[in-house]
């Protein structure tokens, strides 16, 4: 799985989950090591302005929904 596939897989995982997603589940779905999963999360935060936050109480990652609308990845349109 390349990095773009992992970004979309992580987005789908976070946006479809009602509860925070654990690192173990992220690693399983992205088919990668913990360091790679953390790197993907940081790149999404840095380059895509993804509002990913860590919930310490529930020990997992989720999108911050404080903005009122769900986060979407930028689209790529071909003509």
XYZ file of C-alpha atoms in Angstrom:
79
model
C 0.000 0.000 0.000
C 1.511 3.360 -0.966
C 1.247 6.555 1.090
C -1.734 7.968 -0.820
C -3.667 4.750 -0.270
C -2.812 4.957 3.415
C -3.984 8.569 3.638
C -7.346 7.680 2.093
C -7.640 4.544 4.246
C -6.960 6.552 7.400
C -9.450 9.220 6.337
C -12.130 6.584 5.726
C -11.370 4.931 9.058
C -11.542 8.162 11.059
C -14.567 9.608 9.280
C -16.641 6.424 9.524
C -15.885 5.677 13.169
C -18.060 7.051 15.965
C -15.454 6.291 18.622
C -11.756 7.235 18.634
C -9.660 4.710 16.722
C -6.787 3.009 18.532
C -3.267 2.962 17.131
C -3.444 -0.835 16.888
C -6.523 -0.621 14.653
C -4.906 2.096 12.521
C -1.791 -0.060 12.082
C -3.951 -3.038 11.118
C -5.996 -1.136 8.528
C -3.011 0.702 7.046
C -0.874 -2.447 7.064
C 2.094 -0.625 8.559
C 4.256 -0.159 11.628
C 3.547 2.324 14.414
C 6.176 4.794 13.171
C 4.635 4.830 9.689
C 1.132 5.359 11.102
C 2.354 8.289 13.196
C 4.119 9.743 10.154
C 0.916 9.527 8.068
C -1.077 11.253 10.842
C 1.494 14.036 11.123
C 1.614 14.551 7.339
C -2.164 14.777 7.184
C -2.120 17.385 9.953
C 0.719 19.365 8.389
C -0.007 19.248 4.659
C -3.784 18.685 4.525
C -4.773 20.606 7.681
C -6.605 17.521 8.927
C -8.068 18.174 12.396
C -6.865 14.848 13.802
C -6.670 14.821 17.573
C -5.733 12.235 20.151
C -8.284 11.437 22.872
C -6.364 10.365 25.985
C -9.439 9.168 27.847
C -10.430 6.766 25.083
C -6.885 6.087 23.874
C -7.526 6.774 20.215
C -7.457 9.204 17.296
C -10.435 11.050 15.815
C -11.354 14.066 13.749
C -12.144 17.195 15.743
C -15.681 18.145 14.774
C -15.653 21.560 16.479
C -15.813 23.347 13.108
C -19.363 22.151 12.502
C -18.716 20.287 9.269
C -16.808 17.051 8.715
C -13.289 17.144 7.294
C -12.936 16.056 3.676
C -9.804 15.344 1.711
C -9.196 17.647 -1.245
C -10.630 16.258 -4.463
C -8.747 15.575 -7.639
C -10.737 16.211 -10.800
C -9.726 15.196 -14.295
C -11.112 16.676 -17.477
